Each structure stands twice: as structure tokens, then as C-alpha cells.
mmCIF file of C-alpha atoms in Angstrom:
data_model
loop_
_atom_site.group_PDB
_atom_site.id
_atom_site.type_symbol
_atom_site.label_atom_id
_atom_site.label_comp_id
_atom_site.label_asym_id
_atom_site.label_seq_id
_atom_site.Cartn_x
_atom_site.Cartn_y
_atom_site.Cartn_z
ATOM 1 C CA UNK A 1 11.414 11.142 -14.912
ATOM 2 C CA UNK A 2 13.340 11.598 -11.914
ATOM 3 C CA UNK A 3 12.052 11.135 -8.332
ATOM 4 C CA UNK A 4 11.345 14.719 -7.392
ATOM 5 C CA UNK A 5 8.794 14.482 -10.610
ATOM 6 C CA UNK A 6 7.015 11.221 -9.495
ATOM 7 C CA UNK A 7 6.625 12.583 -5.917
ATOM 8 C CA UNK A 8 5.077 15.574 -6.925
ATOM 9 C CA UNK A 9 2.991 13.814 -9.660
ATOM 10 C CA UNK A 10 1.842 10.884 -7.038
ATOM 11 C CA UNK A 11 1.724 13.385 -4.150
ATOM 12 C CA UNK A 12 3.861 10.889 -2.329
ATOM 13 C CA UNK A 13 7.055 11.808 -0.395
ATOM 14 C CA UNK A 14 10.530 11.114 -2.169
ATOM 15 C CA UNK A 15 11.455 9.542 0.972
ATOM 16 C CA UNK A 16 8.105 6.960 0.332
ATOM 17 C CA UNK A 17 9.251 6.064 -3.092
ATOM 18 C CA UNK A 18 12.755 5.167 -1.714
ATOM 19 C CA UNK A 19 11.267 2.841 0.414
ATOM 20 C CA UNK A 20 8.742 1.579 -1.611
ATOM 21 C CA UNK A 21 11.144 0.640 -3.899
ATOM 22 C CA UNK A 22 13.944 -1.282 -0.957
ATOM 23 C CA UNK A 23 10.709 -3.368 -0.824
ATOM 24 C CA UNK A 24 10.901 -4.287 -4.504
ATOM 25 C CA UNK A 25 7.175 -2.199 -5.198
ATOM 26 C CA UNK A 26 9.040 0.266 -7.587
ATOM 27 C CA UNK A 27 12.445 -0.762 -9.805
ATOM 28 C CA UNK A 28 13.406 2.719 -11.561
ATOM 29 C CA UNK A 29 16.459 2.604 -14.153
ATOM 30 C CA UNK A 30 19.486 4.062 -12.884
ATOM 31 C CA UNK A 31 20.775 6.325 -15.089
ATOM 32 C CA UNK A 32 24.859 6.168 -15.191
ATOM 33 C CA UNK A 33 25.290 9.226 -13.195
ATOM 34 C CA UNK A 34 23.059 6.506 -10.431
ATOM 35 C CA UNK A 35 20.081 9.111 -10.580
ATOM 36 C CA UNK A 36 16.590 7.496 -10.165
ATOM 37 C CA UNK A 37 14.939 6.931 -13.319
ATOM 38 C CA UNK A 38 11.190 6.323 -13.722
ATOM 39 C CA UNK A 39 8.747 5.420 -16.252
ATOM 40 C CA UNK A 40 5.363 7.138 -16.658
ATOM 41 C CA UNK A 41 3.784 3.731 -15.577
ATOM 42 C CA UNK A 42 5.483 4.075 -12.431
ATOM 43 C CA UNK A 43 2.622 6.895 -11.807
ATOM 44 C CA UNK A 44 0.029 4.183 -12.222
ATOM 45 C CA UNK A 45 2.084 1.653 -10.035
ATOM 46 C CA UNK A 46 2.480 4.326 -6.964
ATOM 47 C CA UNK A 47 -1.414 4.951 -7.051
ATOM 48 C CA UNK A 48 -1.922 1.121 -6.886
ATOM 49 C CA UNK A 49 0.352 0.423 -4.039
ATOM 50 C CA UNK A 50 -1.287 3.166 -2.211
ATOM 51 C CA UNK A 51 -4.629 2.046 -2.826
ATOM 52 C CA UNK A 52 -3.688 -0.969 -1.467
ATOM 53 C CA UNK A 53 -1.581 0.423 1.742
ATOM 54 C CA UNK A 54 -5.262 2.079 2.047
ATOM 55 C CA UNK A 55 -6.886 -1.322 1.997
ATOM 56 C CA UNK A 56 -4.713 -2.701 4.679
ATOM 57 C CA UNK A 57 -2.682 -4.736 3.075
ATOM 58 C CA UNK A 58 1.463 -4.567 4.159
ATOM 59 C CA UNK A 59 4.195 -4.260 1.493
ATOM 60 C CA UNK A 60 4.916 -7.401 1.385
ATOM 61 C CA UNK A 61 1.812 -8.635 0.874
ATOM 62 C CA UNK A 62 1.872 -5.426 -1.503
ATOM 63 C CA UNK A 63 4.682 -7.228 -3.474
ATOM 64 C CA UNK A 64 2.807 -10.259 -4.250
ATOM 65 C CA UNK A 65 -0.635 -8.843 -4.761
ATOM 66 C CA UNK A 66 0.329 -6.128 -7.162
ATOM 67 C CA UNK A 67 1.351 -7.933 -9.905
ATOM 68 C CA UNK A 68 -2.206 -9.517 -10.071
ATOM 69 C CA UNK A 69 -4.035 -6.299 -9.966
ATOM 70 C CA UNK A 70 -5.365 -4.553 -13.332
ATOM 71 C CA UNK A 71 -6.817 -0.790 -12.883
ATOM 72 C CA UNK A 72 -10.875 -0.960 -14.043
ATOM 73 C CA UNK A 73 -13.304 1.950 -14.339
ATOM 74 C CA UNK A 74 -14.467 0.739 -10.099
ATOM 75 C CA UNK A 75 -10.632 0.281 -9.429
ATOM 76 C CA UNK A 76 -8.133 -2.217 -8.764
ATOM 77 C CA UNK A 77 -9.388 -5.567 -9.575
ATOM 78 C CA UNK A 78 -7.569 -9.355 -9.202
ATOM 79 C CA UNK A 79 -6.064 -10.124 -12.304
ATOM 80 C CA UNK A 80 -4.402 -13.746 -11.212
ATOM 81 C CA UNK A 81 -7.419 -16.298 -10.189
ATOM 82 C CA UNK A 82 -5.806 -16.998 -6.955
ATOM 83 C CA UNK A 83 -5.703 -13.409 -6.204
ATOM 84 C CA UNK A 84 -9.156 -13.788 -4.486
ATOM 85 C CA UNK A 85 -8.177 -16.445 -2.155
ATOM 86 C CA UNK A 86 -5.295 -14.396 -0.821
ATOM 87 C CA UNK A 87 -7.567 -11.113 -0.494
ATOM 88 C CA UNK A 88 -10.097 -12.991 1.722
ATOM 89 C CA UNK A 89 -7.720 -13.965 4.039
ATOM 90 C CA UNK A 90 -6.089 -10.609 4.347
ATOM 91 C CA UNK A 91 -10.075 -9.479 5.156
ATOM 92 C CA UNK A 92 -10.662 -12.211 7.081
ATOM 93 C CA UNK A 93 -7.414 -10.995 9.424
ATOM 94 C CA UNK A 94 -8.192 -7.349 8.962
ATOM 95 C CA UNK A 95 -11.893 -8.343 10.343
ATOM 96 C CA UNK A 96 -10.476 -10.155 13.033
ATOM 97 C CA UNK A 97 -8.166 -7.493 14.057
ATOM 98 C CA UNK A 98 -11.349 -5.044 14.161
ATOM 99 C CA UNK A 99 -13.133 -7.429 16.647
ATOM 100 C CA UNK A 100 -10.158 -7.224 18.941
ATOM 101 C CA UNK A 101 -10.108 -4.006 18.411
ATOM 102 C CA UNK A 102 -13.428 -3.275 19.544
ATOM 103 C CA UNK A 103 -13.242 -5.898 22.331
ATOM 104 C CA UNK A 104 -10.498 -3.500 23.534
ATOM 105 C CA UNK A 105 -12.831 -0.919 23.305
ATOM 106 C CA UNK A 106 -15.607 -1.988 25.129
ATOM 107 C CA UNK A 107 -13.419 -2.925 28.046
ATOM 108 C CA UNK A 108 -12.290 0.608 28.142
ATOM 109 C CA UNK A 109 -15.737 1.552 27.826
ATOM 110 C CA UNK A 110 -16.534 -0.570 31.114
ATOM 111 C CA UNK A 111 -13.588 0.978 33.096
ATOM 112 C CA UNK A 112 -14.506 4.780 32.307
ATOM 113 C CA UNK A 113 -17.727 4.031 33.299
ATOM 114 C CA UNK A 114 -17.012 2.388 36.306
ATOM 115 C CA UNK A 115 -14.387 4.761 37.072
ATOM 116 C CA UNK A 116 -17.321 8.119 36.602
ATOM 117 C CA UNK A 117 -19.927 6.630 38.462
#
């Protein structure tokens, strides 16, 4: 299928799918006339990645993940036993980032406050 197909069959942008693939997510056939070519699996694949751009991960972390990740009736699961290692550190800085996060938050908190009173 070509790449108008898959974006309207992921509901992802054309424009996404280009760059998912310069980050070697997605590697469609080129057809001799240099046309995009993907494979229905590439459906699957595109749901995957964006399941995991939805867990926080980057695309580079993407690119090494995704190859250890099977689909399951509760979702994407670790495939590769060392999978699990490298998803608790990625929650481990995603939980870290949220404390700062709400750190920063707090201290705004503090300065409205002051600032109304």
C-alpha cells in the first residue's frame, strides 16, 4: 500500500510516517518508480510505535524497544527478557521528570499566592 493508504488507515499524518521511518521505525519497499511501499504489518507497527510515543518513550528508545514488543489481548507486552530492565528505567526517568515537574508547580503555586494576597 502506498503512504496516503497507511495514513489514513493509522490515522497518522503522511508527514509522521516519513519521519518515523528517517528514524528507522518503518522500512517500506520502494517500488522502482521510488514510491513508498508498505506492508499490511506496517498497520500493526504504526499502532505500536504510537502506543509507545503515548507511553513516553522517544524514537530512539522507540527503535530499540519495538522489536521486543509482541501485541496481547491487554496490549503491547516485552517480548526480549531484558526488555523489562530498560522499561523501568524509562519509568523511573519519566517519574522523576513528574516530581520536577510538580516541584515546578508548587513553586508557582507559592508565587501566585503570594503575589494575590
Amino acid at each position: 500500500m502506498r503512504i496516503g493508504e497507511l495514513s489514513e488507515r493509522t490515522n497518522v499524518s503522511q508527514r509522521l510516517l516519513r519521519y518515523y521511518e528517517e528514524q528507522g521505525l518503518l522500512a517500506p519497499l520502494r517500488e522502482p518508480s521510488g514510491y513508498r511501499s508498505y506492508r499490511a504489518s506496517d498497520i500493526n507497527r504504526v499502532h505500536r510505535i504510537r502506543t509507545l510515543l503515548a507511553a513516553g518513550l522517544n524514537t530512539a528508545t522507540i527503535a530499540h524497544v519495538l522489536p521486543c514488543t509482541i501485541d496481547t489481548d491487554d496490549g503491547l507486552a516485552a517480548a526480549c527478557p531484558d526488555l523489562l530492565a530498560d522499561l523501568h528505567r524509562e519509568r523511573d526517568r519519566i517519574s522523576a521528570a513528574i516530581d520536577e515537574l510538580n516541584s515546578a508547580q508548587h513553586a508557582l503555586d507559592s508565587i501566585i499566592a503570594a503575589t494575590n494576597r
